[in-house]
Each structure stands twice: as structure tokens, then as C-alpha cells.
mmCIF file of C-alpha atoms in Angstrom:
data_model
loop_
_atom_site.group_PDB
_atom_site.id
_atom_site.type_symbol
_atom_site.label_atom_id
_atom_site.label_comp_id
_atom_site.label_asym_id
_atom_site.label_seq_id
_atom_site.Cartn_x
_atom_site.Cartn_y
_atom_site.Cartn_z
ATOM 1 C CA MET A 1 -44.817 22.291 126.589
ATOM 2 C CA THR A 2 -45.272 23.742 123.193
ATOM 3 C CA ASP A 3 -46.919 21.781 120.390
ATOM 4 C CA ARG A 4 -44.949 21.166 117.252
ATOM 5 C CA ILE A 5 -46.368 22.804 114.321
ATOM 6 C CA HIS A 6 -46.281 20.739 110.981
ATOM 7 C CA PRO A 7 -46.495 22.500 107.688
ATOM 8 C CA ALA A 8 -49.725 22.062 105.960
ATOM 9 C CA ALA A 9 -49.645 20.049 102.722
ATOM 10 C CA SER A 10 -49.742 22.105 99.564
ATOM 11 C CA PRO A 11 -53.208 21.958 97.889
ATOM 12 C CA SER A 12 -51.569 21.663 94.498
ATOM 13 C CA ALA A 13 -49.608 18.501 95.085
ATOM 14 C CA PRO A 14 -52.544 16.062 94.637
ATOM 15 C CA ILE A 15 -53.321 17.770 91.381
ATOM 16 C CA LEU A 16 -49.813 17.322 90.060
ATOM 17 C CA GLU A 17 -49.751 13.657 91.000
ATOM 18 C CA GLU A 18 -53.106 13.072 89.368
ATOM 19 C CA SER A 19 -51.851 14.778 86.232
ATOM 20 C CA LYS A 20 -48.780 12.641 85.974
ATOM 21 C CA ARG A 21 -50.829 9.529 86.528
ATOM 22 C CA LEU A 22 -53.287 10.435 83.644
ATOM 23 C CA ASN A 23 -50.457 11.303 81.248
ATOM 24 C CA GLY A 24 -48.664 8.017 81.788
ATOM 25 C CA ALA A 25 -51.987 6.136 81.317
ATOM 26 C CA TYR A 26 -52.606 8.016 78.163
ATOM 27 C CA GLN A 27 -49.070 7.285 76.826
ATOM 28 C CA GLN A 28 -49.606 3.533 77.540
ATOM 29 C CA LYS A 29 -52.835 3.525 75.618
ATOM 30 C CA ILE A 30 -51.319 5.006 72.390
ATOM 31 C CA PRO A 31 -50.386 2.105 70.158
ATOM 32 C CA ASP A 32 -47.096 2.092 68.244
ATOM 33 C CA GLN A 33 -49.000 1.485 64.983
ATOM 34 C CA LEU A 34 -50.221 5.060 65.000
ATOM 35 C CA PHE A 35 -46.651 6.170 64.221
ATOM 36 C CA PRO A 36 -44.984 3.826 61.795
ATOM 37 C CA PRO A 37 -41.282 4.173 61.098
ATOM 38 C CA HIS A 38 -40.168 6.496 58.224
ATOM 39 C CA PRO A 39 -39.739 4.389 55.116
ATOM 40 C CA ALA A 40 -36.224 4.097 53.604
ATOM 41 C CA ALA A 41 -35.382 5.853 50.414
ATOM 42 C CA TYR A 42 -36.129 3.988 47.195
ATOM 43 C CA VAL A 43 -33.088 2.650 45.337
ATOM 44 C CA PRO A 44 -33.853 1.105 41.844
ATOM 45 C CA PRO A 45 -32.246 -2.276 41.312
ATOM 46 C CA ALA A 46 -29.132 -2.244 39.015
ATOM 47 C CA ARG A 47 -29.624 -3.635 35.604
ATOM 48 C CA ARG A 48 -27.679 -6.694 34.893
ATOM 49 C CA ARG A 49 -25.872 -6.970 31.554
ATOM 50 C CA SER A 50 -26.830 -9.903 29.301
ATOM 51 C CA ARG A 51 -24.109 -12.497 29.818
ATOM 52 C CA ARG A 52 -25.480 -14.209 26.698
ATOM 53 C CA CYS A 53 -24.865 -11.254 24.451
ATOM 54 C CA CYS A 54 -21.354 -10.438 25.908
ATOM 55 C CA GLY A 55 -20.324 -14.132 25.585
ATOM 56 C CA GLY A 56 -21.410 -14.334 21.899
ATOM 57 C CA LEU A 57 -19.500 -11.136 21.042
ATOM 58 C CA CYS A 58 -16.394 -12.540 22.873
ATOM 59 C CA ARG A 59 -16.634 -15.777 20.941
ATOM 60 C CA CYS A 60 -16.934 -13.918 17.559
ATOM 61 C CA LEU A 61 -13.732 -11.877 18.449
ATOM 62 C CA CYS A 62 -11.921 -14.913 19.362
ATOM 63 C CA TRP A 63 -12.842 -16.792 16.196
ATOM 64 C CA LEU A 64 -11.817 -13.703 14.046
ATOM 65 C CA LEU A 65 -8.473 -13.434 15.857
ATOM 66 C CA ALA A 66 -7.818 -17.192 15.431
ATOM 67 C CA LEU A 67 -8.760 -16.917 11.684
ATOM 68 C CA PHE A 68 -6.432 -13.996 11.223
ATOM 69 C CA VAL A 69 -3.461 -15.843 12.954
ATOM 70 C CA ILE A 70 -4.098 -18.906 10.654
ATOM 71 C CA ILE A 71 -4.167 -16.762 7.532
ATOM 72 C CA VAL A 72 -0.812 -15.055 8.538
ATOM 73 C CA ILE A 73 0.792 -18.396 9.198
ATOM 74 C CA LEU A 74 -0.440 -19.819 5.835
ATOM 75 C CA LEU A 75 0.934 -16.774 4.034
ATOM 76 C CA GLY A 76 4.282 -17.106 5.767
ATOM 77 C CA ILE A 77 4.467 -20.753 4.791
ATOM 78 C CA THR A 78 3.588 -19.952 1.222
ATOM 79 C CA ALA A 79 6.140 -17.213 1.007
ATOM 80 C CA LEU A 80 8.847 -19.514 2.438
ATOM 81 C CA VAL A 81 8.045 -22.290 -0.064
ATOM 82 C CA PHE A 82 8.083 -19.769 -2.950
ATOM 83 C CA TRP A 83 11.420 -18.422 -1.992
ATOM 84 C CA LEU A 84 12.820 -21.865 -1.605
ATOM 85 C CA VAL A 85 11.591 -22.922 -5.062
ATOM 86 C CA ILE A 86 12.760 -19.836 -7.036
ATOM 87 C CA ARG A 87 15.908 -18.763 -5.221
ATOM 88 C CA PRO A 88 18.128 -17.188 -6.194
ATOM 89 C CA VAL A 89 16.034 -14.754 -8.248
ATOM 90 C CA ARG A 90 17.840 -12.396 -10.600
ATOM 91 C CA SER A 91 16.167 -9.630 -12.486
ATOM 92 C CA PRO A 92 16.184 -9.883 -16.293
ATOM 93 C CA SER A 93 18.623 -7.448 -18.059
ATOM 94 C CA TYR A 94 18.147 -5.425 -21.174
ATOM 95 C CA ASN A 95 20.935 -3.705 -23.057
ATOM 96 C CA VAL A 96 20.902 -1.799 -26.276
ATOM 97 C CA GLN A 97 23.377 -3.593 -28.549
ATOM 98 C CA ASP A 98 23.066 -1.425 -31.659
ATOM 99 C CA VAL A 99 21.393 1.834 -32.723
ATOM 100 C CA SER A 100 21.618 2.874 -36.350
ATOM 101 C CA PRO A 101 19.983 6.303 -36.941
ATOM 102 C CA VAL A 102 19.487 8.191 -40.196
ATOM 103 C CA PHE A 103 18.462 11.812 -39.492
ATOM 104 C CA THR A 104 17.272 14.410 -42.153
ATOM 105 C CA ILE A 105 16.559 17.948 -41.176
ATOM 106 C CA SER A 106 14.687 20.197 -43.504
ATOM 107 C CA THR A 107 16.140 23.641 -43.904
ATOM 108 C CA ASP A 108 13.358 25.337 -45.926
ATOM 109 C CA SER A 109 10.623 24.979 -43.320
ATOM 110 C CA ASN A 110 9.820 27.022 -40.253
ATOM 111 C CA PRO A 111 10.009 25.452 -37.706
ATOM 112 C CA PRO A 112 12.527 22.900 -38.915
ATOM 113 C CA LEU A 113 11.256 19.366 -39.456
ATOM 114 C CA LEU A 114 12.965 16.141 -38.603
ATOM 115 C CA ASP A 115 12.760 12.810 -40.531
ATOM 116 C CA ALA A 116 14.305 9.877 -38.751
ATOM 117 C CA ILE A 117 14.792 6.154 -39.511
ATOM 118 C CA VAL A 118 16.351 4.284 -36.562
ATOM 119 C CA SER A 119 16.984 0.558 -36.196
ATOM 120 C CA PHE A 120 17.438 -1.033 -32.689
ATOM 121 C CA THR A 121 18.909 -4.214 -31.451
ATOM 122 C CA VAL A 122 18.091 -4.967 -27.792
ATOM 123 C CA ARG A 123 19.675 -7.803 -25.798
ATOM 124 C CA ALA A 124 17.285 -9.407 -23.361
ATOM 125 C CA GLU A 125 18.617 -12.030 -20.886
ATOM 126 C CA ASN A 126 16.747 -14.208 -18.451
ATOM 127 C CA PRO A 127 19.463 -15.523 -16.045
ATOM 128 C CA ASN A 128 17.120 -17.608 -13.795
ATOM 129 C CA ARG A 129 17.091 -21.410 -13.715
ATOM 130 C CA ARG A 130 13.403 -21.958 -12.642
ATOM 131 C CA ILE A 131 11.625 -18.934 -13.999
ATOM 132 C CA GLY A 132 10.314 -18.230 -17.512
ATOM 133 C CA ILE A 133 9.021 -14.941 -18.701
ATOM 134 C CA TYR A 134 6.046 -14.090 -20.790
ATOM 135 C CA TYR A 135 6.593 -10.680 -22.632
ATOM 136 C CA ASP A 136 3.137 -9.309 -23.217
ATOM 137 C CA ARG A 137 4.385 -5.863 -24.372
ATOM 138 C CA VAL A 138 7.767 -4.423 -25.273
ATOM 139 C CA ALA A 139 7.869 -0.676 -26.259
ATOM 140 C CA ILE A 140 10.945 1.229 -27.146
ATOM 141 C CA TYR A 141 11.167 5.039 -27.022
ATOM 142 C CA LEU A 142 13.901 7.165 -28.519
ATOM 143 C CA TYR A 143 14.743 10.739 -27.123
ATOM 144 C CA TYR A 144 17.154 13.315 -28.214
ATOM 145 C CA ALA A 145 17.817 16.183 -25.707
ATOM 146 C CA GLY A 146 14.509 15.388 -23.875
ATOM 147 C CA LEU A 147 12.432 15.404 -27.081
ATOM 148 C CA GLN A 148 10.715 12.162 -28.000
ATOM 149 C CA VAL A 149 11.822 11.308 -31.570
ATOM 150 C CA GLY A 150 9.521 8.315 -31.898
ATOM 151 C CA GLU A 151 8.622 4.820 -30.620
ATOM 152 C CA SER A 152 8.401 1.263 -31.766
ATOM 153 C CA SER A 153 7.275 -2.028 -30.345
ATOM 154 C CA ILE A 154 8.177 -5.724 -30.309
ATOM 155 C CA ASP A 155 5.653 -8.573 -30.779
ATOM 156 C CA PRO A 156 4.902 -10.598 -27.637
ATOM 157 C CA PHE A 157 7.053 -13.615 -27.030
ATOM 158 C CA TYR A 158 8.109 -16.158 -24.293
ATOM 159 C CA GLN A 159 11.606 -16.398 -22.933
ATOM 160 C CA GLY A 160 12.671 -19.607 -21.235
ATOM 161 C CA HIS A 161 15.117 -20.384 -18.484
ATOM 162 C CA ARG A 162 18.640 -19.021 -18.845
ATOM 163 C CA ASP A 163 17.774 -17.670 -22.265
ATOM 164 C CA VAL A 164 19.244 -14.740 -24.269
ATOM 165 C CA ARG A 165 17.136 -13.052 -27.038
ATOM 166 C CA PHE A 166 18.250 -10.297 -29.440
ATOM 167 C CA LEU A 167 15.268 -8.128 -30.145
ATOM 168 C CA ARG A 168 15.207 -5.995 -33.360
ATOM 169 C CA SER A 169 12.901 -3.240 -34.176
ATOM 170 C CA ASN A 170 12.795 -0.164 -36.500
ATOM 171 C CA LEU A 171 11.462 3.337 -35.759
ATOM 172 C CA THR A 172 10.291 5.839 -38.307
ATOM 173 C CA THR A 173 9.445 9.482 -37.784
ATOM 174 C CA THR A 174 8.380 12.088 -40.378
ATOM 175 C CA ASP A 175 7.916 15.802 -40.102
ATOM 176 C CA LEU A 176 8.665 16.104 -36.438
ATOM 177 C CA PRO A 177 8.832 19.874 -35.578
ATOM 178 C CA LEU A 178 12.005 21.043 -33.864
ATOM 179 C CA THR A 179 12.964 24.339 -32.227
ATOM 180 C CA GLN A 180 15.770 26.266 -33.819
ATOM 181 C CA GLU A 181 18.043 25.450 -30.938
ATOM 182 C CA LEU A 182 17.384 21.691 -31.180
ATOM 183 C CA ALA A 183 17.856 21.714 -34.995
ATOM 184 C CA THR A 184 21.129 23.623 -34.571
ATOM 185 C CA SER A 185 22.357 21.224 -31.863
ATOM 186 C CA LEU A 186 21.474 18.137 -33.823
ATOM 187 C CA ARG A 187 23.231 19.446 -37.014
ATOM 188 C CA ASN A 188 26.359 20.012 -34.999
ATOM 189 C CA ASP A 189 26.201 16.535 -33.420
ATOM 190 C CA ILE A 190 25.776 14.921 -36.883
ATOM 191 C CA ALA A 191 28.651 16.967 -38.153
ATOM 192 C CA GLN A 192 30.833 15.713 -35.326
ATOM 193 C CA ASN A 193 29.590 12.187 -35.969
ATOM 194 C CA ARG A 194 28.617 11.816 -32.288
ATOM 195 C CA VAL A 195 24.898 12.022 -31.361
ATOM 196 C CA PRO A 196 23.740 11.362 -27.806
ATOM 197 C CA LEU A 197 20.437 9.556 -27.463
ATOM 198 C CA ASP A 198 18.260 8.124 -24.761
ATOM 199 C CA VAL A 199 16.618 4.720 -25.327
ATOM 200 C CA ARG A 200 13.933 3.679 -22.930
ATOM 201 C CA VAL A 201 12.360 0.216 -22.924
ATOM 202 C CA ARG A 202 9.026 -0.406 -21.221
ATOM 203 C CA VAL A 203 8.079 -3.963 -20.620
ATOM 204 C CA LYS A 204 4.979 -5.628 -19.252
ATOM 205 C CA ALA A 205 5.683 -9.280 -18.442
ATOM 206 C CA ARG A 206 4.519 -12.243 -16.376
ATOM 207 C CA VAL A 207 6.680 -14.757 -14.537
ATOM 208 C CA LYS A 208 6.143 -18.471 -15.007
ATOM 209 C CA ILE A 209 7.112 -20.894 -12.232
ATOM 210 C CA GLY A 210 6.131 -24.431 -13.139
ATOM 211 C CA ALA A 211 2.469 -24.287 -14.142
ATOM 212 C CA LEU A 212 1.840 -21.041 -12.203
ATOM 213 C CA LYS A 213 1.817 -17.629 -13.851
ATOM 214 C CA SER A 214 2.220 -14.338 -11.843
ATOM 215 C CA PRO A 215 0.329 -11.159 -12.329
ATOM 216 C CA ARG A 216 1.842 -8.629 -14.707
ATOM 217 C CA VAL A 217 4.925 -6.794 -13.595
ATOM 218 C CA LYS A 218 6.497 -3.694 -15.133
ATOM 219 C CA VAL A 219 10.173 -3.598 -16.103
ATOM 220 C CA ARG A 220 11.859 -0.380 -17.176
ATOM 221 C CA SER A 221 15.232 -0.034 -18.819
ATOM 222 C CA HIS A 222 16.905 3.385 -19.519
ATOM 223 C CA CYS A 223 19.966 3.400 -21.698
ATOM 224 C CA SER A 224 22.005 6.462 -22.454
ATOM 225 C CA VAL A 225 23.954 5.929 -25.611
ATOM 226 C CA VAL A 226 26.185 7.885 -27.942
ATOM 227 C CA VAL A 227 25.969 6.723 -31.591
ATOM 228 C CA ARG A 228 27.711 7.512 -34.895
ATOM 229 C CA PRO A 229 25.337 8.497 -37.697
ATOM 230 C CA ASP A 230 27.550 7.033 -40.264
ATOM 231 C CA GLY A 231 26.531 3.497 -39.131
ATOM 232 C CA ALA A 232 29.766 2.656 -37.279
ATOM 233 C CA GLY A 233 27.860 1.677 -34.128
ATOM 234 C CA LEU A 234 27.819 2.698 -30.554
ATOM 235 C CA LEU A 235 30.465 4.874 -28.887
ATOM 236 C CA GLU A 236 29.092 4.946 -25.366
ATOM 237 C CA ARG A 237 26.345 2.938 -23.510
ATOM 238 C CA ASN A 238 25.025 3.070 -19.961
ATOM 239 C CA CYS A 239 21.900 1.055 -19.017
ATOM 240 C CA ARG A 240 19.746 0.806 -15.822
ATOM 241 C CA VAL A 241 16.942 -1.617 -15.148
ATOM 242 C CA ARG A 242 14.159 -1.208 -12.597
ATOM 243 C CA VAL A 243 11.281 -3.664 -11.823
ATOM 244 C CA ARG A 244 7.956 -2.445 -10.520
ATOM 245 C CA LEU A 245 5.264 -4.843 -9.172
#
């Protein structure tokens, strides 16, 4: 009977087992503290806005807005009361009632010279029931063909409610130089007894309502007239009035 032959054990097997045992023991002895975890990235904390400062600014804006609304409401109420008190308001009217000119043109001078004496009568009417008018300045300007012949003024005065005034003034001009064309045109108009003129009235006035007086307002009147140099009065008249605050 033959004997069984068993393979001999490999001489390197005990060495491998011993190596595994030693490595495991070494790994068990290494503490975890020797390899700490990787720290997380640093993120700076977000800055908080000052609630106190923002709240103060918001309160200031709210107060300013409330003050603005109150002022607008008060102005609206004042305007309504003012309108109820003075309504209806009608602008004052100014009309040239009479213009009496005397023109003298020198023929021996170059350029021709003009001497003029002109008397005015201006009708001023205040048609309002509750408004008086203080006239601080009234100036009258006379033009012929775009050339200012002269000017005059009227003393300051007060005009009451629903009042009509006739304002009279005189204008004198001496040695006013004319072009040859203007001198010839004026001579022809005088010969035809029909002279076109422009009369402009400039007024600075204040309105009185009860005990209150308004700031000055400007009133302008422009009248285109045709007069007769022989003193017979006006032939034509067209007036416009404009009020400027």
C-alpha cells in the first residue's frame, strides 16, 4: 500500500502571517489625534446694519413727507377761501378817451426835428366789488410808426371798489430827430388830418382785499388810435389789456 504524500508547507507562509499581525498591531497603536481633521474654510461674519440709524432716517423722511402734505393742504384751503372771498374777479380796464396832439416839424434842419405837445385822457375802471387797487406807478408812452415820441406819468393814487377814474396827463417833446421817411410820412398824415399813433400804458399796482395787500402786479395796456391833429378827437381806437404777476 502506497503512502500518501502531503505537500510540504511553504516556508514563507509563517512570515506573511507574522507581517499581517504586526501591521494590524501598529495600526491599532496609532492614535487618531495624530491626524486631526482638515479645518473648514474661514468665512467672516456678515456685518449687521445699524437698525438704529436706519430707523432714524425713516422717521425723518416720514416727518418731512407729513409736513409737505400738511403744507399742501393748507395752501389749498387758503386758495379756496381766497377765491370764495374775491370771486368773481375781473381785470381792470384802461381805455384812451382822448388824445390831442400838436406836431411841429422843422424843415431847415438835417435831420428833421420834431416838437410835440400831446394831452391824454385815460379811463381806468375797477369793476370788482371787493377789491381796491393801489396804483404805485402809471406811465404813458406815445409811438408813431414804431418811434417813441415821448412819455409821461401820473401820480400814484388809490381806486376803490367799482370806481371809474379819468386820468389826464401831458407829454412834451422837443428836438426829436426824425428820418426823412418818417418826416415825410408824418407831414402827409397831418395834411390828411389823420395820424395813427400807439399809446402804451404801463401800470404797477397792488390789490387790496380787506386789510390785506398783495405784492405788486404789472398791468399793460396797448391802444392803437387814429387822431385828428386839428383837435377834433379820436377817429379810431382799439385797446388790449394784459396782467402780469
